[in-house]
Steps between C-alpha positions, in 0.01 A plus 500: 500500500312419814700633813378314853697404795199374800278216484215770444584651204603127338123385567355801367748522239456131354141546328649801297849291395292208466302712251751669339647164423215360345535868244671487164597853592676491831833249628434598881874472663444478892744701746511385820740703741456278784314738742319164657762281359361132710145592472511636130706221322237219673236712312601509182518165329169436667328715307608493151776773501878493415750692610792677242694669761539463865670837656535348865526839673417389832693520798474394878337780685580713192293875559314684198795734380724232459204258335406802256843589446601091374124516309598783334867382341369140428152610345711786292756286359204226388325748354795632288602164404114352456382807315097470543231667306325518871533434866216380705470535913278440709386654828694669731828302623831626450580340244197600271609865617879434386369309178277858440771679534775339291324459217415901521847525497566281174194639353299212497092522567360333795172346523373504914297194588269595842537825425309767704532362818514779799481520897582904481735446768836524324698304776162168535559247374909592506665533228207393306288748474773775410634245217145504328456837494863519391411245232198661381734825413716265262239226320342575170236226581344470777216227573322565786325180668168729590329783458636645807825435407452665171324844643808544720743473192295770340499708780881524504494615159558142254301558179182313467616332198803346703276324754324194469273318716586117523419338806772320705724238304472342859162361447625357180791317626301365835251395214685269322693414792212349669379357134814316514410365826882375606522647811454340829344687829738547794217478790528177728134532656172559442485776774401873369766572259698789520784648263726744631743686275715738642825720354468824459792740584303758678331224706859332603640586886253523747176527322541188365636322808157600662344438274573102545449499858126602389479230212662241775206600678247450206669159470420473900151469384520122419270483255741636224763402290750814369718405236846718465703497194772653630736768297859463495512846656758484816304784628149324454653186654630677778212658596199199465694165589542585827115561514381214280782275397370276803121468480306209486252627232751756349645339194792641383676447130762621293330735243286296264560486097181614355327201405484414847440853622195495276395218692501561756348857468203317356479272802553732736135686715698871572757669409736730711782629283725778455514467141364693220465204226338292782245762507404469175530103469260440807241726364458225178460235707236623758757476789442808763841714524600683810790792362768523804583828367419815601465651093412309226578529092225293447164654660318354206459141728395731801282706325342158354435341812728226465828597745511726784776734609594418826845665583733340737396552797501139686114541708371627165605221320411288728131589544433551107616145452312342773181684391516409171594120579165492763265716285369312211339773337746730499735240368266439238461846416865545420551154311176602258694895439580558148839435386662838347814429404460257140289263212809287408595679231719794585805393299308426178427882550845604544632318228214609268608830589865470445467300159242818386781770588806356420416327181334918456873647537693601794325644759457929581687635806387386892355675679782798639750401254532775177712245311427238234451172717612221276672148562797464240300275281167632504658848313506249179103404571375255695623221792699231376241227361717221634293250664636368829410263795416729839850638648765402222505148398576417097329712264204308339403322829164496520297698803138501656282816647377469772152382413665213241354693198771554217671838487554709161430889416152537558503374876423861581267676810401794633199664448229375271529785243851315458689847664598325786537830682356622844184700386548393178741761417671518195916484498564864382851728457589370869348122522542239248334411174183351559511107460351298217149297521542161667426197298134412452367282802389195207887465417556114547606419824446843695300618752361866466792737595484674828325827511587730810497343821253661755490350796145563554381263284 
């Protein structure tokens, strides 16, 4: 069972039920509990993924008790009735926390996609960071998107032989986004092309509402174009309409489905966003990325050279932006960084990882629990072998991953001794077995598996 709710976790979420499709040995059945419910359900036929059950928990102005409290009963009761060998989340939204934490409760392992990710300020990003570190307490797999991500999961104490190293299923979905080449750029002009994201709880009220009387000014420039897909936030309306809603060389849209997000990313010159999957996406495609945050998850694209971390003050803001849109060379600089954050293939490494441990036997206990940690089926062996379309569909539809090559057992990753574990670790008394060899790169019609991603190379 995948468990998402946002229009994040469905694109990062797609390459691995894509994949998992394409396997005789999973049946993916997608949850969707309606966290984003208009952004989410123009996602998901887009990109290849059905839907099995639609909790609709969302609420005008409904606050995070009574959101977790409705995730909670509707994700429980699908999980008793459903009955998966495993749960998969991803990231940090409420309802990867809630899907966590229900299936601990019914006993059910859960495999943490973008795991790792910390600011070490328990309270930025709000909730998220708390619900990762929350989430990292329950999940029995946990695949980090970088190396970074990984050392801070060992640091709190996950096994070695729990954490794997994948890169960001991100990259993979922008990848064969863009390969599919459907979507259609929302700039007007051919002025300096700006996208600005912006959403963030901790940014809403007054930070933000300065924060678009600087980017009116940045617009004031005349020489620049700054695209705004706007989120269906009332509180993110409230506070950059007034600001922005009215400008001449603001352009502002109702939030974009990804094809033409991906689009327009690609077409854009700079980035100013909010976002943490923006921050990853612009790095692939050599587009600078001012962060209007004041902490960051992701210090991997700062550290690189490709984003900067700006914070929200409106004169700092404005000055980075206009230096980097008159200096060439620092421009350049930051569109030639290294991008940290993926090759393409994360979720051919996640599922080569799954297939290896639960086709092994149930998985050992996660990390803080003493008790067996089992799904009801996989205490008779394996996942169900039932092949499936992506989310739910008829059994025996058939599936693609996400690079078009056909799934099967031996679409395994991880690291080239076939361990697939950080350091190379061996699954011991607390991690799981160690999985099998991957199939031999001459089998017709593959490409060498993936070995472990490093992102310097």
């Amino acid at each position: 069972m995948l468990v998402l709710g946002t229009r994040p976790e469905a694109i990062k979420l797609a390459p691995v039920a894509r994949a998992m499709a394409a396997s005789p040995h999973f049946q993916p059945m997608v949850v969707t509990t309606g966290q984003h419910r208009e952004m989410l359900h123009q996602m998901l036929g887009l990109l290849g993924v059905g839907v099995k059950t639609d909790l609709a928990v969302m609420r005008e102005r409904q606050d995070l008790a009574d959101l977790t409290a409705r995730l909670m009963r509707g994700l429980g009761h699908t999980l008793r009735t459903e009955r998966p060998d495993l749960v998969v989340v991803q990231g940090d939204t409420t309802t990867a926390l809630c899907g966590a934490l229900t299936a601990f409760y019914e006993r059910v392992p859960v495999a943490h996609v973008e795991a790792g990710l910390r600011t070490g300020v328990p309270d930025n990003p709000f909730p998220e960071e708390l619900n990762r570190r929350l989430i990292g307490r329950i999940a029995h797999w946990h695949f980090a998107p970088t190396p970074s991500s990984a050392r801070h999961l060992l640091a709190e104490g996950v096994p070695a032989g729990q954490v794997q190293v994948t890169g960001n299923t991100v990259v993979d979905n922008l990848l064969w986004v863009l390969a599919e080449g459907a979507g259609r750029s929302a700039f007007r002009t051919e002025r300096r092309r700006i996208l600005l994201t912006l959403h963030r709880r901790e940014n809403q009220g007054t930070a933000m509402r300065t924060m678009g009387a600087s980017l009116r000014r940045l617009a004031d420039r005349g020489d620049v174009e700054i695209v705004l897909p706007l989120h269906r936030s009332p509180a993110v309306r409230d506070a950059l309409l007034p600001e922005l809603g009215d400008h001449p060389r603001v352009t502002v849209v109702d939030p974009l489905d990804y094809l033409d997000f991906a689009a327009t990313l690609a077409d854009c010159d700079l980035v100013l966003t909010d976002s943490g999957g923006v921050q990853e996406e612009a790095p692939g495609l050599g587009k600078p990325a001012l962060v209007l945050r004041t902490t960051t998850e992701r210090p991997e694209a700062v550290e690189s050279g490709a984003a900067l971390l700006v914070g929200t003050d409106p004169d700092t803001i404005l000055a980075t932006a206009g230096r980097l849109l008159d200096d060439p060379e620092e421009y350049a600089r930051m569109a030639r960084a290294r991008h940290p954050f993926g090759d393409g293939r994360a979720a051919e490494r996640i599922l080569g990882r799954l297939t290896a441990d639960l086709t092994a036997g149930p998985p050992g206990p996660a990390a803080g629990d003493p008790g067996p940690r089992h799904g009801p089926g996989a205490a008779d062996g394996p996942a169900s072998g039932r092949p499936g379309p992506a989310g739910g569909g008829a059994a025996g539809e058939s599936g693609a991953t996400e690079d078009g090559a056909p799934g099967g057992p031996d679409r395994c990753g991880g690291a080239a001794d076939g361990t697939g574990l950080v350091g190379g670790a061996p699954g011991g008394a607390d991690g799981p077995a160690p999985p099998r060899p991957c199939a031999p790169p001459s089998a017709p019609g593959r490409r060498p598996p993936a070995g472990p991603y490093d992102p310097a190379v």
